[in-house]
PDB file of C-alpha atoms in Angstrom:
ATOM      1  CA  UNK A   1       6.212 -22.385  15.103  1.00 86.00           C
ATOM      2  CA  UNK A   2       3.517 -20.604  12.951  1.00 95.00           C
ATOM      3  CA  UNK A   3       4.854 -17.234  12.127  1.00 97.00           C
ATOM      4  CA  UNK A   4       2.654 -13.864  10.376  1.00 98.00           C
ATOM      5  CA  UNK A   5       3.162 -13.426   6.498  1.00 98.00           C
ATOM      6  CA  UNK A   6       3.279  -9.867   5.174  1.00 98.00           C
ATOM      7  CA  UNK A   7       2.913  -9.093   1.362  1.00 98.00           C
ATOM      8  CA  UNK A   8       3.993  -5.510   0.791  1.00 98.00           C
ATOM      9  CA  UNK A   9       4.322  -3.452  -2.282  1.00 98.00           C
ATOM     10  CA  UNK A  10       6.322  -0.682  -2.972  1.00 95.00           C
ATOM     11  CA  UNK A  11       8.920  -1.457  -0.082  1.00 95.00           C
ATOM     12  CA  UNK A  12      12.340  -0.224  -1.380  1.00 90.00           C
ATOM     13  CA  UNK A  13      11.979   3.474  -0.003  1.00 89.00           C
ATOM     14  CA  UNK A  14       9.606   5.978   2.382  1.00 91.00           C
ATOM     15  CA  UNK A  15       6.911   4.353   4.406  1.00 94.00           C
ATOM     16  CA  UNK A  16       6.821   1.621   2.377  1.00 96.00           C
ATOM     17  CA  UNK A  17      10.526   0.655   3.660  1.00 96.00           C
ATOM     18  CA  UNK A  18       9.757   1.767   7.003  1.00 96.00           C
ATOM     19  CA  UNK A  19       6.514  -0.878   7.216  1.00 98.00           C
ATOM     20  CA  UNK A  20       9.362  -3.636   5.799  1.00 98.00           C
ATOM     21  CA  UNK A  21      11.955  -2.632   8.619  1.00 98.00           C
ATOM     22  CA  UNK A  22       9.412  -2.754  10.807  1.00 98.00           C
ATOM     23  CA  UNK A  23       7.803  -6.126  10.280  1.00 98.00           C
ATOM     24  CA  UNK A  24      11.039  -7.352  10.461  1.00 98.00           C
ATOM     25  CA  UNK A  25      10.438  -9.092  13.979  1.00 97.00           C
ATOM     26  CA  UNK A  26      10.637 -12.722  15.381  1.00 96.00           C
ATOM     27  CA  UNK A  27       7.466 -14.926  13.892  1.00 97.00           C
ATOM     28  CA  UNK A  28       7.175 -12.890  10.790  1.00 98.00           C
ATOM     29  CA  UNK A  29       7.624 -13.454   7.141  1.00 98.00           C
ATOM     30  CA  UNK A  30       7.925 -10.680   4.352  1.00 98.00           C
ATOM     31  CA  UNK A  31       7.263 -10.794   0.702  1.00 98.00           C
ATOM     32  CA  UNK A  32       8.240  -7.423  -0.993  1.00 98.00           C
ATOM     33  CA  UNK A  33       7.325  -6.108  -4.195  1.00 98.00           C
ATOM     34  CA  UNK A  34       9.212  -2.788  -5.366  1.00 96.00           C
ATOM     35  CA  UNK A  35      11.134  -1.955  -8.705  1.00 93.00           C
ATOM     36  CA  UNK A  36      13.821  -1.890  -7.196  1.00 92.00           C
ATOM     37  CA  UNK A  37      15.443  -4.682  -4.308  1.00 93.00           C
ATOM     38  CA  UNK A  38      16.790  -2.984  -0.990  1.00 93.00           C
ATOM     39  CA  UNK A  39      20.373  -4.316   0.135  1.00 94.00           C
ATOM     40  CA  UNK A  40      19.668  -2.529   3.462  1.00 94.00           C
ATOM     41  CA  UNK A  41      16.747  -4.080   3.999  1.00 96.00           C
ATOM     42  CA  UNK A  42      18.227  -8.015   3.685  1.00 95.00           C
ATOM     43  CA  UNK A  43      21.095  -7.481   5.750  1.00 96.00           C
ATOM     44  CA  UNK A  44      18.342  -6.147   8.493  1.00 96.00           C
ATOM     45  CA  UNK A  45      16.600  -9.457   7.371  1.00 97.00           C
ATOM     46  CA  UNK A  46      19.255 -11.633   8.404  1.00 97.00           C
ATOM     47  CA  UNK A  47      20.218 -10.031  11.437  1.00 96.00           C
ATOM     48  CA  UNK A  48      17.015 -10.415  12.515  1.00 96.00           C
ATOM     49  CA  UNK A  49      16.367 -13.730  11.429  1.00 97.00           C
ATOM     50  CA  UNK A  50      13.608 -12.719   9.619  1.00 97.00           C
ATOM     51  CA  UNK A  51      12.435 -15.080   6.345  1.00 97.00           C
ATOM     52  CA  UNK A  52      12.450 -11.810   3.693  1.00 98.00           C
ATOM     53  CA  UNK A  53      11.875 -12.008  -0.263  1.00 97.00           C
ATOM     54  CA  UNK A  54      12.601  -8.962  -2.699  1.00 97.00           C
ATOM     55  CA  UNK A  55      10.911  -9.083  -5.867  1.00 97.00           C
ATOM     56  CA  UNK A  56      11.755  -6.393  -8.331  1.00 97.00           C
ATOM     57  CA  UNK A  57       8.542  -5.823 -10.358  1.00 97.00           C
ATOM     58  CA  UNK A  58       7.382  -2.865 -11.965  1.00 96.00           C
ATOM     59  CA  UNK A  59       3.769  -2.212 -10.516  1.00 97.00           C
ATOM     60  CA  UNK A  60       2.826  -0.990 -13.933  1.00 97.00           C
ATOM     61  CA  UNK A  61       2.621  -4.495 -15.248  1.00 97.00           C
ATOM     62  CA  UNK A  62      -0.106  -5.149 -12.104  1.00 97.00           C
ATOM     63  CA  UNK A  63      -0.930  -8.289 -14.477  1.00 97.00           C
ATOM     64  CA  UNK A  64       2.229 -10.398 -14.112  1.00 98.00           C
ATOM     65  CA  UNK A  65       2.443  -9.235 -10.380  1.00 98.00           C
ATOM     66  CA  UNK A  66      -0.464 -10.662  -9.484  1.00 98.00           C
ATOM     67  CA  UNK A  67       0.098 -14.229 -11.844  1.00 98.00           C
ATOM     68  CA  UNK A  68       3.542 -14.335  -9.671  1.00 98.00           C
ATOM     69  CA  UNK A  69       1.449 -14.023  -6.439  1.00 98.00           C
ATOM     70  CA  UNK A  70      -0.983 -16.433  -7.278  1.00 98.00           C
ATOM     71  CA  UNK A  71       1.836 -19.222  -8.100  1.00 98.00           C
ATOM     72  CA  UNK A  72       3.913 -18.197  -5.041  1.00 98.00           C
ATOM     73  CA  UNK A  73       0.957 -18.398  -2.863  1.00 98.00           C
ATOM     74  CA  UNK A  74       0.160 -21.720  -3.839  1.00 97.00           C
ATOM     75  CA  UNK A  75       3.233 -23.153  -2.970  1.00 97.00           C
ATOM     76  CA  UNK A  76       2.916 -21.597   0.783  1.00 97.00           C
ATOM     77  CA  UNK A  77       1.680 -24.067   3.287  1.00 97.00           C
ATOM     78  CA  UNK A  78      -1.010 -22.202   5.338  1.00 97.00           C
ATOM     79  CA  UNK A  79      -0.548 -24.998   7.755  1.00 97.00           C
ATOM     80  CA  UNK A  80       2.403 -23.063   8.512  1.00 97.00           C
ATOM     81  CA  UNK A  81       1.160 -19.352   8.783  1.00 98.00           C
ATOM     82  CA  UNK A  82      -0.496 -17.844  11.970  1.00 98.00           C
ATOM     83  CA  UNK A  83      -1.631 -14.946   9.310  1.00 98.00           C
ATOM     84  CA  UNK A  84      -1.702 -13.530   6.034  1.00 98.00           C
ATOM     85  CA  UNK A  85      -1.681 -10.058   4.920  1.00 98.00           C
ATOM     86  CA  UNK A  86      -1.282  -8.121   1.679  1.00 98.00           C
ATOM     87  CA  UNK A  87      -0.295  -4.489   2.078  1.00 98.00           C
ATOM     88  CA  UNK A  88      -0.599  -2.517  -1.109  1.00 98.00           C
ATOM     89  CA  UNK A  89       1.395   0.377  -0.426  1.00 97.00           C
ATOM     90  CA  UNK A  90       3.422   1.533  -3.775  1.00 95.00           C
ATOM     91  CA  UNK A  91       1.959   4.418  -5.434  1.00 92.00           C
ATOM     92  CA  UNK A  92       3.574   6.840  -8.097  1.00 92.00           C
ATOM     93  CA  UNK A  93       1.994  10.523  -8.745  1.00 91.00           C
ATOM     94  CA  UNK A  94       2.532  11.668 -12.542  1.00 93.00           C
ATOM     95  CA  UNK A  95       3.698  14.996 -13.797  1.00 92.00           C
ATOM     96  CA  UNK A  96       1.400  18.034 -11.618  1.00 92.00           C
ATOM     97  CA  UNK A  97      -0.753  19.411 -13.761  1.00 93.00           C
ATOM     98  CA  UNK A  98      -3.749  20.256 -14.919  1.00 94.00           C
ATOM     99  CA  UNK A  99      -5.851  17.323 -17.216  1.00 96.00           C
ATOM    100  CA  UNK A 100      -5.704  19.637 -20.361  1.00 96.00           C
ATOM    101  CA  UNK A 101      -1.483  19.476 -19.859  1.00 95.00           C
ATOM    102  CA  UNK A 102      -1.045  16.148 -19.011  1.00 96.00           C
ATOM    103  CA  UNK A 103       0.121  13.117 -20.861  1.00 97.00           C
ATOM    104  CA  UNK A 104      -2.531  10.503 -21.720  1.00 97.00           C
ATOM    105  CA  UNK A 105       0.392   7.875 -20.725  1.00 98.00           C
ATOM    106  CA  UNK A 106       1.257   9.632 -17.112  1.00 97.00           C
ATOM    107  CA  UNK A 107      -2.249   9.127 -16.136  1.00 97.00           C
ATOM    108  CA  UNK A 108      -2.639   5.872 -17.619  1.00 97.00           C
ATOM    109  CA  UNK A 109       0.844   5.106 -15.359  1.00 97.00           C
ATOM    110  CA  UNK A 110      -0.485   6.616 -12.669  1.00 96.00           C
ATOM    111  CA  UNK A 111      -3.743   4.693 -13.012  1.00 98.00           C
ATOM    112  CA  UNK A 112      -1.565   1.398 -13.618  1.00 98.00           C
ATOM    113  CA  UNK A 113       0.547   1.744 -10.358  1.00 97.00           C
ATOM    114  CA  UNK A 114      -1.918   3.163  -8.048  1.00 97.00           C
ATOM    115  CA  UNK A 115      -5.321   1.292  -9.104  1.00 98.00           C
ATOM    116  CA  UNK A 116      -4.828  -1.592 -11.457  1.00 98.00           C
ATOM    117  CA  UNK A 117      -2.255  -3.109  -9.954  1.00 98.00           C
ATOM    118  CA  UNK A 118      -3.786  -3.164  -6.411  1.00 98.00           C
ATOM    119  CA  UNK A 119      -7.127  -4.914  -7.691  1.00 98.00           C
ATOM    120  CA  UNK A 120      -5.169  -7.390  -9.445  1.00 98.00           C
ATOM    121  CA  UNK A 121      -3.330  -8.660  -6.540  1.00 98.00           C
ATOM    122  CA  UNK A 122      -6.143  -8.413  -3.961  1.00 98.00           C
ATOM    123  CA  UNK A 123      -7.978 -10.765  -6.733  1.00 98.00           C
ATOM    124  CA  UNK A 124      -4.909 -12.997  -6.714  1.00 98.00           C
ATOM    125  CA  UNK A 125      -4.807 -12.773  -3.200  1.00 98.00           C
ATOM    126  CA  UNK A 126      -8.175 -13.385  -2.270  1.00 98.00           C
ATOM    127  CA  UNK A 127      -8.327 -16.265  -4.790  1.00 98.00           C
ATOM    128  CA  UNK A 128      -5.536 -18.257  -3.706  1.00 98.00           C
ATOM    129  CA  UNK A 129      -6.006 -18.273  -0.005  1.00 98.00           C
ATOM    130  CA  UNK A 130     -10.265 -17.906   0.296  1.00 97.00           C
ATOM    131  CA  UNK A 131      -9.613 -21.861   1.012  1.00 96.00           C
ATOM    132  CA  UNK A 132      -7.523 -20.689   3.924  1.00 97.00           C
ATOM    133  CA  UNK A 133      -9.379 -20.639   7.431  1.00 96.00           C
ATOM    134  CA  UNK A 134      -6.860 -18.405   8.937  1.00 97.00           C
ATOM    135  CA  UNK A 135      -6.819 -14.136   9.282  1.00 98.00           C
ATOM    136  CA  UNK A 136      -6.185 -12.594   5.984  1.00 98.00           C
ATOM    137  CA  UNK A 137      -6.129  -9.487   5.581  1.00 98.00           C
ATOM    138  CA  UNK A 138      -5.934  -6.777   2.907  1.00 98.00           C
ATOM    139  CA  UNK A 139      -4.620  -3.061   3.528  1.00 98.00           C
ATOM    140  CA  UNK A 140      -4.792  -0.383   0.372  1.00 98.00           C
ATOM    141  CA  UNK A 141      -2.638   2.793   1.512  1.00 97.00           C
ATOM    142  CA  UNK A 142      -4.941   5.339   0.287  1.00 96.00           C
ATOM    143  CA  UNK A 143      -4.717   9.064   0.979  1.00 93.00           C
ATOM    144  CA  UNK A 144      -6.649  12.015   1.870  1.00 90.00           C
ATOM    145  CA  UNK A 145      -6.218  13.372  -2.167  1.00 89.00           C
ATOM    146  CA  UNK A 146      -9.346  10.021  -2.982  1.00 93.00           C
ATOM    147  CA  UNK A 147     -11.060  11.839  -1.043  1.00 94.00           C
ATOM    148  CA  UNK A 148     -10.383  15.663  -1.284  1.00 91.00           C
ATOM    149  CA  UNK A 149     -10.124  16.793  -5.268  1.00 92.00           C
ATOM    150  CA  UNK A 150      -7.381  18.904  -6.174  1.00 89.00           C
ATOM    151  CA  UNK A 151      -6.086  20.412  -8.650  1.00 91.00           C
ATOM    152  CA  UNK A 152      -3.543  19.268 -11.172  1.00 92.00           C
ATOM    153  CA  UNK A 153      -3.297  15.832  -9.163  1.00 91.00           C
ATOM    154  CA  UNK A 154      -6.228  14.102 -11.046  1.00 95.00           C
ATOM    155  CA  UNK A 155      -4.244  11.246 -11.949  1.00 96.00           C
ATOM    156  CA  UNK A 156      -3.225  10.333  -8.304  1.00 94.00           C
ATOM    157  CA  UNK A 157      -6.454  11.379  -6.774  1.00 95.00           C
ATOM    158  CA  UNK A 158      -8.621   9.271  -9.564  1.00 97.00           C
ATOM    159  CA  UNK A 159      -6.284   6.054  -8.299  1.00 97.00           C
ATOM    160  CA  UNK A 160      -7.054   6.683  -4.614  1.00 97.00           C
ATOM    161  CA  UNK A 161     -10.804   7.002  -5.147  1.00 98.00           C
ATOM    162  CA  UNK A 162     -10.705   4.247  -7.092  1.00 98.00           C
ATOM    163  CA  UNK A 163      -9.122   2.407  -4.468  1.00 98.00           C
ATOM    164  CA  UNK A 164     -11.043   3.427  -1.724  1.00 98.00           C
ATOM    165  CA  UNK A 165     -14.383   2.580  -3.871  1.00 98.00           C
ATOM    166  CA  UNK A 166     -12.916  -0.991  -4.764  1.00 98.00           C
ATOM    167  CA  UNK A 167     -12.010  -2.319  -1.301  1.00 98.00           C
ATOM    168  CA  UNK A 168     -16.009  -1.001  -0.266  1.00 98.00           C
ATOM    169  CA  UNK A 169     -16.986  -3.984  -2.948  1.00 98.00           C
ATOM    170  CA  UNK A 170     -14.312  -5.975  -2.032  1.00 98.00           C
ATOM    171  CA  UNK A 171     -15.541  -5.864   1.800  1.00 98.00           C
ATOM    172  CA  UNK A 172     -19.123  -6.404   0.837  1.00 98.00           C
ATOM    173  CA  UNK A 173     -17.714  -9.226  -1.462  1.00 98.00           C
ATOM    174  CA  UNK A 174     -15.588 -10.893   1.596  1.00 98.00           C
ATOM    175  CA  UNK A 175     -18.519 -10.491   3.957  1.00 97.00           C
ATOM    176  CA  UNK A 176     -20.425 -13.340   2.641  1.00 97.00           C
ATOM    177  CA  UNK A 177     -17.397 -15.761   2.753  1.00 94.00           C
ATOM    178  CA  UNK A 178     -17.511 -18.049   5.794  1.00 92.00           C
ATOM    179  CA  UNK A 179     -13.933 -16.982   6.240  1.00 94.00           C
ATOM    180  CA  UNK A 180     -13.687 -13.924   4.909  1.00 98.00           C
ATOM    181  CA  UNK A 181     -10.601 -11.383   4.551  1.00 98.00           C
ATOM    182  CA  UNK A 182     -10.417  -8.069   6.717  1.00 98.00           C
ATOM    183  CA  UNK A 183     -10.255  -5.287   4.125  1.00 98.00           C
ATOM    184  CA  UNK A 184      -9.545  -1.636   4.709  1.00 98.00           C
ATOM    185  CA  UNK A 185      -8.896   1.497   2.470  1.00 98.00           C
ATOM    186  CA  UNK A 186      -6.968   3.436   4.981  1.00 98.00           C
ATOM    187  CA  UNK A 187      -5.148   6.944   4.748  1.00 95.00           C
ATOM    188  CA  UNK A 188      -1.818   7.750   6.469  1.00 92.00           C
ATOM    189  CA  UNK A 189      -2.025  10.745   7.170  1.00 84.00           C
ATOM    190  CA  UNK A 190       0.641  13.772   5.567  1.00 77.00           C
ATOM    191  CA  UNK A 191       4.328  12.078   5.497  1.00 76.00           C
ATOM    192  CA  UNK A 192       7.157  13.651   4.491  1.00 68.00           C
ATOM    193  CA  UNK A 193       8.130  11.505   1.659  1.00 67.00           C
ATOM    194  CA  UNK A 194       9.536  12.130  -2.078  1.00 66.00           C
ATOM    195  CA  UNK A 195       6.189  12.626  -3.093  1.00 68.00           C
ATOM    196  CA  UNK A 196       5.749  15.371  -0.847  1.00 63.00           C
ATOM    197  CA  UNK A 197       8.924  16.869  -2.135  1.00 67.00           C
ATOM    198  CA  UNK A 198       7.601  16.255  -5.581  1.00 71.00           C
ATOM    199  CA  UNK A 199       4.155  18.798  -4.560  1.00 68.00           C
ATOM    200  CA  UNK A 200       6.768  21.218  -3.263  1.00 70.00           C
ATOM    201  CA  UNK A 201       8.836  21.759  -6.001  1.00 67.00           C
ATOM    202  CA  UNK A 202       6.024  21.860  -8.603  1.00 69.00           C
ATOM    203  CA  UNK A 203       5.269  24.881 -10.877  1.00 65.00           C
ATOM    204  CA  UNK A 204       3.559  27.465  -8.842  1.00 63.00           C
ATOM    205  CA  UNK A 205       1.517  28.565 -11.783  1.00 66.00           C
ATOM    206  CA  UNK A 206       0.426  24.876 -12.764  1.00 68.00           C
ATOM    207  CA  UNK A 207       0.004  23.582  -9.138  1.00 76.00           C
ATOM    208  CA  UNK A 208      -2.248  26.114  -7.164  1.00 72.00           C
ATOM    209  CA  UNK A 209      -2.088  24.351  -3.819  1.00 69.00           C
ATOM    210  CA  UNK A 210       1.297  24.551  -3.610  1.00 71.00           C
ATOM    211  CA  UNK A 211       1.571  27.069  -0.666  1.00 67.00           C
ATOM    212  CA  UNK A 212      -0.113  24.342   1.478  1.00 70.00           C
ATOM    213  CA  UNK A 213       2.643  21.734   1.447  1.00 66.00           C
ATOM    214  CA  UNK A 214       5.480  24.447   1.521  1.00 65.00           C
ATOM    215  CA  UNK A 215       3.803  25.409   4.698  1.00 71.00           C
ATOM    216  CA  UNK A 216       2.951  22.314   6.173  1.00 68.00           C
ATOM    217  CA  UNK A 217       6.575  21.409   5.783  1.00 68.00           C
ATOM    218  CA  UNK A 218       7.771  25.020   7.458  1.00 73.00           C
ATOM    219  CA  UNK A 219       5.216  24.126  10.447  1.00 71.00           C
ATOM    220  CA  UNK A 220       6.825  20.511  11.165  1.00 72.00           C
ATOM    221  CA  UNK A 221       3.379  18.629  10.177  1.00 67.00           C
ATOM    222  CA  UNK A 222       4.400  16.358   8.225  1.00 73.00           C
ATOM    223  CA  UNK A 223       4.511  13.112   9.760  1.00 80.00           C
ATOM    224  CA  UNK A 224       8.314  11.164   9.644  1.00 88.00           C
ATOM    225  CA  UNK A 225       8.291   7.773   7.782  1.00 89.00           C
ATOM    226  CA  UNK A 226       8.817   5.856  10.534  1.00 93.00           C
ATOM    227  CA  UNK A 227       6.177   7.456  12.462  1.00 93.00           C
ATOM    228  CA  UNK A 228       3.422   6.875   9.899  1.00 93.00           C
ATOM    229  CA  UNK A 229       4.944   3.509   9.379  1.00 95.00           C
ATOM    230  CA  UNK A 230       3.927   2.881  12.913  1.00 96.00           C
ATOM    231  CA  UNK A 231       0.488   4.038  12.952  1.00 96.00           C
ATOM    232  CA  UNK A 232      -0.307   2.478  10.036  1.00 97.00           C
ATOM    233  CA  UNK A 233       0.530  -1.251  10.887  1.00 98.00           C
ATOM    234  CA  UNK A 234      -0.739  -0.761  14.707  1.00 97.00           C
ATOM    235  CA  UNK A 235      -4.140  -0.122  12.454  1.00 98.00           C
ATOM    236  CA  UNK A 236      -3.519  -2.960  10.993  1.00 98.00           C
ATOM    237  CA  UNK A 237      -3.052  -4.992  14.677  1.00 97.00           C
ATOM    238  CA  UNK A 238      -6.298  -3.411  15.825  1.00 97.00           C
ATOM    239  CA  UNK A 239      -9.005  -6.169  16.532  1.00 97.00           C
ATOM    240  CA  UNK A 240     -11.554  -3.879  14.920  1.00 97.00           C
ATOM    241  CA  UNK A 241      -9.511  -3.935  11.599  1.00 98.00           C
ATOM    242  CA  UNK A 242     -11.939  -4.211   8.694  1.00 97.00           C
ATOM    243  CA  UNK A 243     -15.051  -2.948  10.769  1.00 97.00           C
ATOM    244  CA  UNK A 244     -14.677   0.126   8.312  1.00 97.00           C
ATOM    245  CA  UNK A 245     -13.812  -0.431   4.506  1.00 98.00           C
ATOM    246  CA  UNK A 246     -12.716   3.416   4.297  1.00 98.00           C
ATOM    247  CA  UNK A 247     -10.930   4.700   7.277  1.00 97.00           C
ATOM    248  CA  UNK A 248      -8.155   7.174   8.524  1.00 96.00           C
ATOM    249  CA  UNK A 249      -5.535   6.668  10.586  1.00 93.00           C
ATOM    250  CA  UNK A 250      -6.209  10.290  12.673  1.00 86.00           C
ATOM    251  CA  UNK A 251      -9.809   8.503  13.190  1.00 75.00           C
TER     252      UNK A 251
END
């Protein structure tokens, strides 16, 4: 039986881990990509049944990910696969603070993580399976920050701009293929995640939005990891995935 392929980065923890426990279901197969393997996550695997690789690869060398796709890729039958999709999920946000404080080398990290690495495996990606007549599909995790400045985040929002920017050309590139991959840039809303925890215990002084994510985590509006998990991959099932290279998952 043909099963669904899933190609997710950043897996081991948050809604990254979520997505992986998630796609863990009958006729699916998941490749995962984090620093850092998830013994949790296996055992889930095989109790399951569910074909699941860890690789632990540090997204900052986005180079030798993507060379590791590409050869693992073209030892997959596509014969075999119903689908293929690539999530790129993993993300890191550097120290908050403003440009004139900040460490040329935690925004080049940040920049690595959140932006090189992501083009480099939707090239591999697209390169090894554009022979493929099946669904492929690419989904960057993006966030409302590549679209909203702010302050003392310009490393994480520069990486989410660039990635929503990127997977525009990438669509326009894919829409003259005969077969051409379903791309989308898509936001997931506010989660409460380590990175959220991160924004709340900044420096008041250096991170003037603070306030905001103290209070949207007083309110209860932060979204639960499993519950942005969700939304995000029944995006992903939608029929009209792709229709928009930038989108949101609140619509």
């Amino acid at each position: 039986m043909k099963h669904h392929l899933y190609i997710l980065t950043g897996a081991s923890r948050g809604m990254g881990l979520a997505m992986a426990e998630q796609l863990l279901q009958a006729g699916h197969a998941l490749l995962c990509i984090s620093r850092n393997a998830n013994p949790a996550l296996e055992s889930a695997a095989q109790k399951a049944a569910v074909p699941l690789t860890q690789w632990t690869h540090d997204l900052a060398d986005g180079t030798g990910a993507a060379a590791r796709l590409s050869d693992w890729l073209a030892g997959q039958n596509p014969d075999d696969l119903a689908s293929v999709s690539l999530i790129n999920n993993a993300g890191v946000i550097p120290p908050i603070l403003p440009v004139s404080q900040s460490q040329p080398a935690d925004l080049a990290w940040a920049l690595r993580v959140g932006l090189e690495a992501p083009m480099a495996l939707c090239a591999a990606f697209l390169r090894a399976t554009q022979s493929w007549t099946l669904p492929r599909k690419v989904l960057n995790i993006s966030s409302g920050l590549g679209r909203y400045p702010m302050a003392s985040q310009a490393g994480y929002c520069a990486a989410k701009a660039g990635m929503d920017h990127f997977t525009r050309c990438m669509a326009l590139d894919e829409a003259l293929q005969d077969h051409g991959a379903r791309v989308c840039s898509l936001a997931p809303g506010v989660i409460d995640t380590d990175m959220q925890v991160q924004m709340r215990g900044a420096a008041g002084e250096a991170f003037p939005d603070q306030a905001k994510f103290l209070q949207l985590k007083a309110n209860g509006q932060l979204s639960s990891a499993p519950q942005a998990a969700a939304q995000v991959l029944a995006f992903l099932a939608r029929p009209d995935f792709g229709e928009q290279a930038v989108a949101d998952v609140r619509g």
